[in-house]
Backbone as a printed PyTorch tensor [residue, N CA C, xyz], in Angstrom:
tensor([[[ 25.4290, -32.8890,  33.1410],
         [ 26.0240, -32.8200,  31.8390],
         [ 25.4660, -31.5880,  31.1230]],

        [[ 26.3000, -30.8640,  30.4190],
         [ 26.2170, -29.5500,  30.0630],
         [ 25.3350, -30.0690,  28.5950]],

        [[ 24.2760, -28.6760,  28.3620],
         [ 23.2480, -29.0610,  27.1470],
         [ 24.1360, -28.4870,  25.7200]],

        [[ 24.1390, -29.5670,  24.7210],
         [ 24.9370, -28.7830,  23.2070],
         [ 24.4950, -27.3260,  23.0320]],

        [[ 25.0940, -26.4700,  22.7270],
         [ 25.2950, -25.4560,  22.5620],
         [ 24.2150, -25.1400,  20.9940]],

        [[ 23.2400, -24.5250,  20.9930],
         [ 22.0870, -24.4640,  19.9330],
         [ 22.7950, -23.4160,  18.4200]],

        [[ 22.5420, -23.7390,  17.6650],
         [ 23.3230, -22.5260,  16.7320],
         [ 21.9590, -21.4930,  16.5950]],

        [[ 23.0810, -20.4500,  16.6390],
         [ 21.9270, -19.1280,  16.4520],
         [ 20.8800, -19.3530,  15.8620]],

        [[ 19.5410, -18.4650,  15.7580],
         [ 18.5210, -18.3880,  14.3660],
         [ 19.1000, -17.8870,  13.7790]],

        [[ 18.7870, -18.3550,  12.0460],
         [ 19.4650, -16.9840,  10.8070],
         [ 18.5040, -16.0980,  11.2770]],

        [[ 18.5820, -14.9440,  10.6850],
         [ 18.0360, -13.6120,  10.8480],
         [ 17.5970, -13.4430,   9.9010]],

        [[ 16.4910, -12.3190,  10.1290],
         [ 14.8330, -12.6650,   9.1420],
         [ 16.0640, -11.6210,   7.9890]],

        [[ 15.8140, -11.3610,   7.0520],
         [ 16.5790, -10.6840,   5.7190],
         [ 15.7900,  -9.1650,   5.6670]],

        [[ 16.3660,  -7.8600,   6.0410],
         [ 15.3740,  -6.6790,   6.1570],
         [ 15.5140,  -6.3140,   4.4860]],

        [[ 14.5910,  -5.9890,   4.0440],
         [ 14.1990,  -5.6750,   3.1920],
         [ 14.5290,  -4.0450,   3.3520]],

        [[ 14.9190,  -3.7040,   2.0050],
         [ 15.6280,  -2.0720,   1.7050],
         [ 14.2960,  -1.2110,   1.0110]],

        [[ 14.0110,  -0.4220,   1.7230],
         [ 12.4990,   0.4830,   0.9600],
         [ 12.7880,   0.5900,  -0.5190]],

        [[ 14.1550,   0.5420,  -0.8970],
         [ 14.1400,   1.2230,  -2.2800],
         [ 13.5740,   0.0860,  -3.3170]],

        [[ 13.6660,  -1.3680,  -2.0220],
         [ 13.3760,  -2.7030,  -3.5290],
         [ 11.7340,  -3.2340,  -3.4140]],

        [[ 11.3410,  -2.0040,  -2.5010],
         [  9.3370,  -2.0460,  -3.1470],
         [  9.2160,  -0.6030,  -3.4950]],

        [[  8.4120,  -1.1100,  -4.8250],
         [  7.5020,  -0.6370,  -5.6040],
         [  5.7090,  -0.3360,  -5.4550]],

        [[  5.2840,   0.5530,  -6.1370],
         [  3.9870,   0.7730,  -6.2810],
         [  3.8700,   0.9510,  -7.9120]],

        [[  2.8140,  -0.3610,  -8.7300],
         [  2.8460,  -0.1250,  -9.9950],
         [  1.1900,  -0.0190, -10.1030]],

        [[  0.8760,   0.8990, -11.0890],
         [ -0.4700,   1.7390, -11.4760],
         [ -1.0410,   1.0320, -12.5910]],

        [[ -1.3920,  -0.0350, -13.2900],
         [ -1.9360,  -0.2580, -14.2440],
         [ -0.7620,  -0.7980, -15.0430]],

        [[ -0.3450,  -1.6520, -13.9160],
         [  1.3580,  -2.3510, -14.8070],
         [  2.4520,  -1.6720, -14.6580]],

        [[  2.6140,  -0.3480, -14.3140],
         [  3.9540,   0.5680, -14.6010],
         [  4.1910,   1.0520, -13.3370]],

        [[  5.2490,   1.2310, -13.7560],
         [  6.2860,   1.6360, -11.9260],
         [  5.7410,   2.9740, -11.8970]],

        [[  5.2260,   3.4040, -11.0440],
         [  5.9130,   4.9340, -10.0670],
         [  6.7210,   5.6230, -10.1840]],

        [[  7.0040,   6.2890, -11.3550],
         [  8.5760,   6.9290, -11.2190],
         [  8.9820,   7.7880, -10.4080]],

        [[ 10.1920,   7.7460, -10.5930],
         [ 11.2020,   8.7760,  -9.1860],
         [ 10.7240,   8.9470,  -7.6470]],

        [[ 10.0560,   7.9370,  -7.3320],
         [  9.0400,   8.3790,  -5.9190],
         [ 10.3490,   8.0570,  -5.3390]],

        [[ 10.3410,   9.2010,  -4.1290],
         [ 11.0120,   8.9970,  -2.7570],
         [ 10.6100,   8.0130,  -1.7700]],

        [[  8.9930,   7.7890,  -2.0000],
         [  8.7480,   7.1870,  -0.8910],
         [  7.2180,   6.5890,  -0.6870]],

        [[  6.6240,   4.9760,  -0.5250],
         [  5.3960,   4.9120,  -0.5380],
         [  4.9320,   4.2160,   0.6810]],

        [[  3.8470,   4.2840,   0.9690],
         [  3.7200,   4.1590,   2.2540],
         [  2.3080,   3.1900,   2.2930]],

        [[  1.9440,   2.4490,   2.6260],
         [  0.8520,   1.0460,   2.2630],
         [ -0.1910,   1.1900,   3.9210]],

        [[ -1.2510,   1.6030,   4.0640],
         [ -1.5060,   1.3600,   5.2890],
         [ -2.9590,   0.4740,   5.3980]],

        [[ -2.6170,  -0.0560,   6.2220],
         [ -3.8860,  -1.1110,   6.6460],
         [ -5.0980,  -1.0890,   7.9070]],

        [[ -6.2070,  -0.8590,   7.8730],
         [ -6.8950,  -0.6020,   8.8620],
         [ -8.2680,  -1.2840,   8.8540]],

        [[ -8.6790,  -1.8280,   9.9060],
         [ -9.9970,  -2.9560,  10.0760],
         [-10.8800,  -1.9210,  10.7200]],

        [[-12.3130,  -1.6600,  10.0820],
         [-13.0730,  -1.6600,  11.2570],
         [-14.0140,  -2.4250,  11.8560]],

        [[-14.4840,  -2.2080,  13.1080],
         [-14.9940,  -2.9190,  13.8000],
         [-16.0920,  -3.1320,  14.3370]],

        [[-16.7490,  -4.7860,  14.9390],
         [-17.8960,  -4.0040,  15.4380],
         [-17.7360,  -4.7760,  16.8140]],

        [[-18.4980,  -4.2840,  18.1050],
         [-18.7660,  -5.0590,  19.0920],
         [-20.0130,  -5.6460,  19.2130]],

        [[-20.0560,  -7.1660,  19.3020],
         [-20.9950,  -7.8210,  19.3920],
         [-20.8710,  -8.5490,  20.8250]],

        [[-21.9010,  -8.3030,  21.6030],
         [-22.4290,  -8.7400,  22.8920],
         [-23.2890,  -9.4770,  23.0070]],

        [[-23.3700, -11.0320,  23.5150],
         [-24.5340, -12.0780,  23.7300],
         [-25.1350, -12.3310,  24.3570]],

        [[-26.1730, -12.7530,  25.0410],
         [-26.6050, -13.1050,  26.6460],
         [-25.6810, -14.9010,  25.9940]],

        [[-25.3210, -14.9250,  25.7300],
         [-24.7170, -16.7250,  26.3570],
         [-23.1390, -17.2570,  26.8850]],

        [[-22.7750, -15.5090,  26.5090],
         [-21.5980, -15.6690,  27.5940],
         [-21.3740, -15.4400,  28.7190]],

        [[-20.3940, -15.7940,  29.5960],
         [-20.6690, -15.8540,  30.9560],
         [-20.5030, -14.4960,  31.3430]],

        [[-19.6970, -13.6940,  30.9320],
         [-19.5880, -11.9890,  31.6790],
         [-19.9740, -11.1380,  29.8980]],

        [[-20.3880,  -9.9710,  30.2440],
         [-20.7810,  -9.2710,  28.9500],
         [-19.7130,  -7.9710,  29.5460]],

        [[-18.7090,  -8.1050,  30.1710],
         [-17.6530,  -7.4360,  30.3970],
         [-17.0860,  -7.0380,  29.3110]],

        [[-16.9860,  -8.1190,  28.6640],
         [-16.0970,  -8.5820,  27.1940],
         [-16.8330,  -8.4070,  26.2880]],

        [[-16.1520,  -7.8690,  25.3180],
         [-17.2030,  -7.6900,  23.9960],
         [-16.6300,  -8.7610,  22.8830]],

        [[-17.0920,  -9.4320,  22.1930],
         [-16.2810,  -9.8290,  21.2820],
         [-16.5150,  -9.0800,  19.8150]],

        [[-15.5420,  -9.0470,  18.9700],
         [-15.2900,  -8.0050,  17.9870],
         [-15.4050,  -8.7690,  16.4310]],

        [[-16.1500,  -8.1270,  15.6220],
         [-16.0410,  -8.5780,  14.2740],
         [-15.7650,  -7.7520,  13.6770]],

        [[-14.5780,  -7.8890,  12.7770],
         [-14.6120,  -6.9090,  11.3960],
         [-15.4790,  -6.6460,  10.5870]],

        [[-15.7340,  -5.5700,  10.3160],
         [-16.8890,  -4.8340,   9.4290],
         [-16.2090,  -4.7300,   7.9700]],

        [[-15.3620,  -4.1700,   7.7810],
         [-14.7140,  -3.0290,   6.2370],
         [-13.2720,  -3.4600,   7.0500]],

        [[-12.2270,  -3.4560,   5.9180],
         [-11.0590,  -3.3950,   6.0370],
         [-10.4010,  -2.4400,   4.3570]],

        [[-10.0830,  -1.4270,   4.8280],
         [ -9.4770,  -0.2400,   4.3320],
         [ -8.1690,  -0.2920,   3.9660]],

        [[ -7.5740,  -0.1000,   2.6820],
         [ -6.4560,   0.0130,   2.5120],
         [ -5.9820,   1.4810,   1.8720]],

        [[ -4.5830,   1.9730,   2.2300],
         [ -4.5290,   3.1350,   1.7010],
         [ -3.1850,   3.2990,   1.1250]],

        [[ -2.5990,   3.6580,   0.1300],
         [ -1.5020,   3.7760,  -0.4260],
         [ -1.0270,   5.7480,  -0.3970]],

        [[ -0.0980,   5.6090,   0.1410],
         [  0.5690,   7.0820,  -0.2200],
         [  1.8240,   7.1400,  -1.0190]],

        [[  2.2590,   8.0010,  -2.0200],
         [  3.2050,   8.1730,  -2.2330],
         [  3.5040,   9.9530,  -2.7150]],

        [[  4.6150,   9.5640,  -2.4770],
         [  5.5460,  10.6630,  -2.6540],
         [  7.0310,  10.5080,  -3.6620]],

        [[  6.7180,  11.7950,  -4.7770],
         [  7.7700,  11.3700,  -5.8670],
         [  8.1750,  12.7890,  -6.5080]],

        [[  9.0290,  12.6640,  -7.0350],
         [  9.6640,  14.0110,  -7.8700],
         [  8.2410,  14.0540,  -8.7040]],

        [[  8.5940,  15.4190,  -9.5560],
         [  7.4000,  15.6310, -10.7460],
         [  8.0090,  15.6010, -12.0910]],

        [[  8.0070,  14.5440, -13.0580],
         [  8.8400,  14.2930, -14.4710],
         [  7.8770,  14.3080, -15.6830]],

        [[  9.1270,  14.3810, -16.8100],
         [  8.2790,  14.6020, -18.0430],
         [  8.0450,  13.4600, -17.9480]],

        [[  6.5880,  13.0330, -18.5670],
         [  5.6870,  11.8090, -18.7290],
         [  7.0040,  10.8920, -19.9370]],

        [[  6.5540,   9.9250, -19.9190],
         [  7.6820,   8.6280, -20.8100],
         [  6.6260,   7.2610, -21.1230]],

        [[  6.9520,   6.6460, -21.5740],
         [  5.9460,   4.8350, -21.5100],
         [  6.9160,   3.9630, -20.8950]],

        [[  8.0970,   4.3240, -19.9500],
         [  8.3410,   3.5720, -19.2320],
         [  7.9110,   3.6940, -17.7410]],

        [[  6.9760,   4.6600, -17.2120],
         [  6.3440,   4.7110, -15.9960],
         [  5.3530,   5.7220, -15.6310]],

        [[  4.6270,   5.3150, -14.6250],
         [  3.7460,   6.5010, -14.1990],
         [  4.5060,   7.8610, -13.3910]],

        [[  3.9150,   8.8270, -14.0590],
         [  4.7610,  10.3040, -13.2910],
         [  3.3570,  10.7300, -13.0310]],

        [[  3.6640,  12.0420, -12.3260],
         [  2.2780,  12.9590, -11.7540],
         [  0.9840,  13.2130, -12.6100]],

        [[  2.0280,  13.8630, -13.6880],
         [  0.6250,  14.1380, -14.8580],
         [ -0.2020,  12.4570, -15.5470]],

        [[  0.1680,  11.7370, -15.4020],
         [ -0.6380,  10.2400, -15.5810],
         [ -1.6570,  10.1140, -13.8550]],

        [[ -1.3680,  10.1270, -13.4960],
         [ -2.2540,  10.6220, -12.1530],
         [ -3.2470,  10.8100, -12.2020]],

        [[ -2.7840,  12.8040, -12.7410],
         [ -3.8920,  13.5620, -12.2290],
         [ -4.8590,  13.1660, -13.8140]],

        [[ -4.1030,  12.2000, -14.5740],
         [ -4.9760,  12.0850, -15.8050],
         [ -6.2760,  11.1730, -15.6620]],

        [[ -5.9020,   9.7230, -14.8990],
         [ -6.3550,   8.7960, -13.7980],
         [ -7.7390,   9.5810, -13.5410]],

        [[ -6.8130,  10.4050, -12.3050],
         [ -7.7450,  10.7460, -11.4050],
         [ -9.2480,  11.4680, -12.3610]],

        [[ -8.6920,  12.6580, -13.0780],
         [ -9.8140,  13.3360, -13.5940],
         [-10.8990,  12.3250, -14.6840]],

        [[-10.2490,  10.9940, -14.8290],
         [-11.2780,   9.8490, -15.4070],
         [-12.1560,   9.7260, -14.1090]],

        [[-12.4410,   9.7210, -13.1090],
         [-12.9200,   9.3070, -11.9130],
         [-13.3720,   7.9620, -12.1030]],

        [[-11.9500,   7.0410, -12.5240],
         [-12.3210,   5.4980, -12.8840],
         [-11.2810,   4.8830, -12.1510]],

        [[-11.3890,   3.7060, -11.4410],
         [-10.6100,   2.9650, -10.4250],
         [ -9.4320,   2.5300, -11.4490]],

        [[ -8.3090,   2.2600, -10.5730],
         [ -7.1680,   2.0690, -11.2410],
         [ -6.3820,   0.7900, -10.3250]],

        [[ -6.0960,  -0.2140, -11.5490],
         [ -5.3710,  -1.1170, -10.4360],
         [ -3.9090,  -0.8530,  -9.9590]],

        [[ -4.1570,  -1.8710,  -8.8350],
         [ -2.4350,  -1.1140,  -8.1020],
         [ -1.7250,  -2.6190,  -7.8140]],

        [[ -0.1420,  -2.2410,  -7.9340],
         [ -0.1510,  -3.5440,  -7.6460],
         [  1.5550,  -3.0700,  -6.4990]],

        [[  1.3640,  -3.4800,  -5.5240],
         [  2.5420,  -3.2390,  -4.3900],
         [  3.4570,  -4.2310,  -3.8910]],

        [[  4.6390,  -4.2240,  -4.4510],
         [  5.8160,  -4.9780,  -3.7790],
         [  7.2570,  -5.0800,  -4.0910]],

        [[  7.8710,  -6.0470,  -4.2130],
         [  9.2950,  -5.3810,  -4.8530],
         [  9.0170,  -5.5540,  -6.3830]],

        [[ 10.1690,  -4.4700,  -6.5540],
         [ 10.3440,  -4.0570,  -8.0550],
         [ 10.7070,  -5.0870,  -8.9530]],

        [[ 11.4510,  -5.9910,  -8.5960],
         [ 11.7780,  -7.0480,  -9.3050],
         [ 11.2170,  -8.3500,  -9.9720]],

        [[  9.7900,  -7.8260,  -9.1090],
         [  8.5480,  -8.8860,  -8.8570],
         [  8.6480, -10.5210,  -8.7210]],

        [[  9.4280, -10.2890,  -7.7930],
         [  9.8520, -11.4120,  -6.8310],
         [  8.6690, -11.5150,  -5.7240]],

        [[  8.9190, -12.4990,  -5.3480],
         [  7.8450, -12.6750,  -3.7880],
         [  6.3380, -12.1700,  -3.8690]],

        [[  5.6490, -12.1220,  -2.7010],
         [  4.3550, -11.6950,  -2.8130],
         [  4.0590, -10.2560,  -2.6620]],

        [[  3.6070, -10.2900,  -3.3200],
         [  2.8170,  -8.7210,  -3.1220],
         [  1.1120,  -8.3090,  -3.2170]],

        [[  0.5300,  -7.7470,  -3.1270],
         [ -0.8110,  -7.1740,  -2.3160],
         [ -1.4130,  -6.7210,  -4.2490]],

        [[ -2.6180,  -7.0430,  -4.7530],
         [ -3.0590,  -6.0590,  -5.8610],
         [ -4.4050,  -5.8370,  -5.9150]],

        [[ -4.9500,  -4.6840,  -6.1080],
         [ -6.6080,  -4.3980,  -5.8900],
         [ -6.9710,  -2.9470,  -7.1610]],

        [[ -8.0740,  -2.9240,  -6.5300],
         [ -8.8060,  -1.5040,  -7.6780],
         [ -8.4250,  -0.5940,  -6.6060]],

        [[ -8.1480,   0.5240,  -7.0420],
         [ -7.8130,   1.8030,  -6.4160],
         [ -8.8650,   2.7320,  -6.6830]],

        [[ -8.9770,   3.8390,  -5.9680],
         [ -9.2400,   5.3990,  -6.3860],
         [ -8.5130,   6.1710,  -6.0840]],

        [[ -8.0640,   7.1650,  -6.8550],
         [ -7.1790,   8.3050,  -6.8220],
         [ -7.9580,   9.4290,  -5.7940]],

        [[ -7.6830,   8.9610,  -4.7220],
         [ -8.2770,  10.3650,  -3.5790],
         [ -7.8040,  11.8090,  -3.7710]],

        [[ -6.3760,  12.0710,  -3.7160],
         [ -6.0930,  12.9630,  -3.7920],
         [ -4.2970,  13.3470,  -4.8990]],

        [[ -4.3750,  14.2590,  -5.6070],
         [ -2.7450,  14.5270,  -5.7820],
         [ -2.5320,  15.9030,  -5.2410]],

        [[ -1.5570,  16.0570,  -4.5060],
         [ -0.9240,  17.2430,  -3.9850],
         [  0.3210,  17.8980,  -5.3960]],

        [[  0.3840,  18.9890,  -6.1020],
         [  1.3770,  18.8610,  -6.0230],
         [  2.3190,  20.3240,  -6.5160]],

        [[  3.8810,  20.4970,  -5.6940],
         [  4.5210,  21.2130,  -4.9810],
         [  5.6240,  22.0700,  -5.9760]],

        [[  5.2250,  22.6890,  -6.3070],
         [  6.5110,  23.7310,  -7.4050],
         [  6.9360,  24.7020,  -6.9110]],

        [[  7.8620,  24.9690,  -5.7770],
         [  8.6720,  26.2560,  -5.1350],
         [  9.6770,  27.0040,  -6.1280]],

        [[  9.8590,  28.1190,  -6.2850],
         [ 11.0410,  28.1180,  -7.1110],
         [ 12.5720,  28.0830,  -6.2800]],

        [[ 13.2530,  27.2200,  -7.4040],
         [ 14.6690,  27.0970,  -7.0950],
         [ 14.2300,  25.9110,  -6.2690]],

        [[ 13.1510,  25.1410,  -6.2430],
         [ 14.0030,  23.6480,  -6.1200],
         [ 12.8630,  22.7670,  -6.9110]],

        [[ 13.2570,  21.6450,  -6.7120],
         [ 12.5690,  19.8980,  -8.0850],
         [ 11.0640,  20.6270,  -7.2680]],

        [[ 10.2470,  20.1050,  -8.4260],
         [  8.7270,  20.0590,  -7.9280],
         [  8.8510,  18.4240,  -7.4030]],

        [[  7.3140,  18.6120,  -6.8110],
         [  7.4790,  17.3670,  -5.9920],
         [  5.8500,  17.0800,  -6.0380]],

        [[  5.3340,  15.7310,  -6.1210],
         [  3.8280,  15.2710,  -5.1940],
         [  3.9870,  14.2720,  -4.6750]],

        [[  2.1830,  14.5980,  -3.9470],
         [  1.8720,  13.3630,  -3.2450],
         [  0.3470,  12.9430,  -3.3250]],

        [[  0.7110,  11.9240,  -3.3780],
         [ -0.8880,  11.4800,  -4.0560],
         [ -1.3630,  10.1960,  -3.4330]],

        [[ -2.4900,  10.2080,  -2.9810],
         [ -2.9900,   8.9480,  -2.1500],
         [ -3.8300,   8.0330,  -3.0110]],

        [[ -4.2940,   7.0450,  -2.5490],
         [ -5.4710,   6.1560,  -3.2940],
         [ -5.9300,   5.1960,  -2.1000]],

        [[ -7.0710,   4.6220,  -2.1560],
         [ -7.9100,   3.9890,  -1.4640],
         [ -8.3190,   3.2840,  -1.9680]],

        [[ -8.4130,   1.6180,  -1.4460],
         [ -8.7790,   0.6200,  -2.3340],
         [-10.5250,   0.8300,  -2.2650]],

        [[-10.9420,  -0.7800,  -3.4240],
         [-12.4550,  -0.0760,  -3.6140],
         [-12.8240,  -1.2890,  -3.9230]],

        [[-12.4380,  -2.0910,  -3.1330],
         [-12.7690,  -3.6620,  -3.0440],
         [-11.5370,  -4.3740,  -2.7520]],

        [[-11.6300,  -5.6530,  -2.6080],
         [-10.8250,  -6.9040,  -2.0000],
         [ -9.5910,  -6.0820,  -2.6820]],

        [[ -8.4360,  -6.4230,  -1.9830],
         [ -6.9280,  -6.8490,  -2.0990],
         [ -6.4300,  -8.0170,  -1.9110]],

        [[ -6.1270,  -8.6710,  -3.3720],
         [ -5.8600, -10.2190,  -3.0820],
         [ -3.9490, -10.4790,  -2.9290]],

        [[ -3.5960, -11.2190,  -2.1600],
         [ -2.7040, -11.5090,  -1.8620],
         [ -2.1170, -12.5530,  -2.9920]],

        [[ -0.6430, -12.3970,  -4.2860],
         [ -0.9700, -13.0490,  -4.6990],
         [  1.1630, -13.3990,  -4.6360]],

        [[  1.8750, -14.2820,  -5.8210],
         [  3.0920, -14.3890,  -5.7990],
         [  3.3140, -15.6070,  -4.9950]],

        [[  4.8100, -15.7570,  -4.8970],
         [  5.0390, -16.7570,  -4.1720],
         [  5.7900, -16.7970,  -2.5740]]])
């Protein structure tokens, strides 16, 4: 006897880059093209005499690193968002700044921690938009928060 026929899985819902955000102390990011969230553990190897082969190392996390990039046009400053010159204003406080990453609508969960302003790049050719890019590095926990 032939088995019922299973109905598909729904399909996970892809999310569109344009509906996350990166907000600086409450305020959107303006005009960014593009932000980029990266995550990295480091590690350590710890080796025992009470396991049976020391072939194997087993591994503990040490530091876990987070890094935010973005990339955005360069605009006149406003109080409806962060532009470049709020940045490099940030930055030259050399005081941590909170960040908070996810969609714009502030729906769902998203990631929020203290930042530092590592670096701003930024790009004025003539005859076309100026442009930066500016990184940050968290500087303690990133708590996972939303629903």
């Amino acid at each position: 006897m032939p088995e019922p026929a299973q109905s598909p899985a729904t399909p996970a819902e892809i999310i569109n880059g344009s509906t996350i955000m990166l907000f600086v102390g409450g305020k959107p990011t303006l005009v960014a093209k593009s932000h980029k969230i990266s995550y990295r553990s480091s590690t350590e190897s710890v080796i025992t005499k009470d396991v049976d082969s020391s072939l194997y190392a087993q591994k503990m996390v040490k530091q876990i690193d987070v890094t935010i990039s973005v990339d955005a046009f360069v605009a006149v400053p406003n109080n409806s968002g962060i532009v470049a010159e709020d940045l490099v204003s940030e930055l030259l406080k050399a005081k941590e700044v909170t960040c908070k990453y996810g969609k714009k609508d502030k729906t769902g969960k998203y990631q929020e921690g203290k930042f530092i302003i590592d670096s701003i790049d930024i790009t004025s050719q003539a005859g076309e938009r100026a442009t930066y890019s500016a990184t940050l590095s968290n500087t303690g926990p990133i708590v996972e928060k939303g629903s």
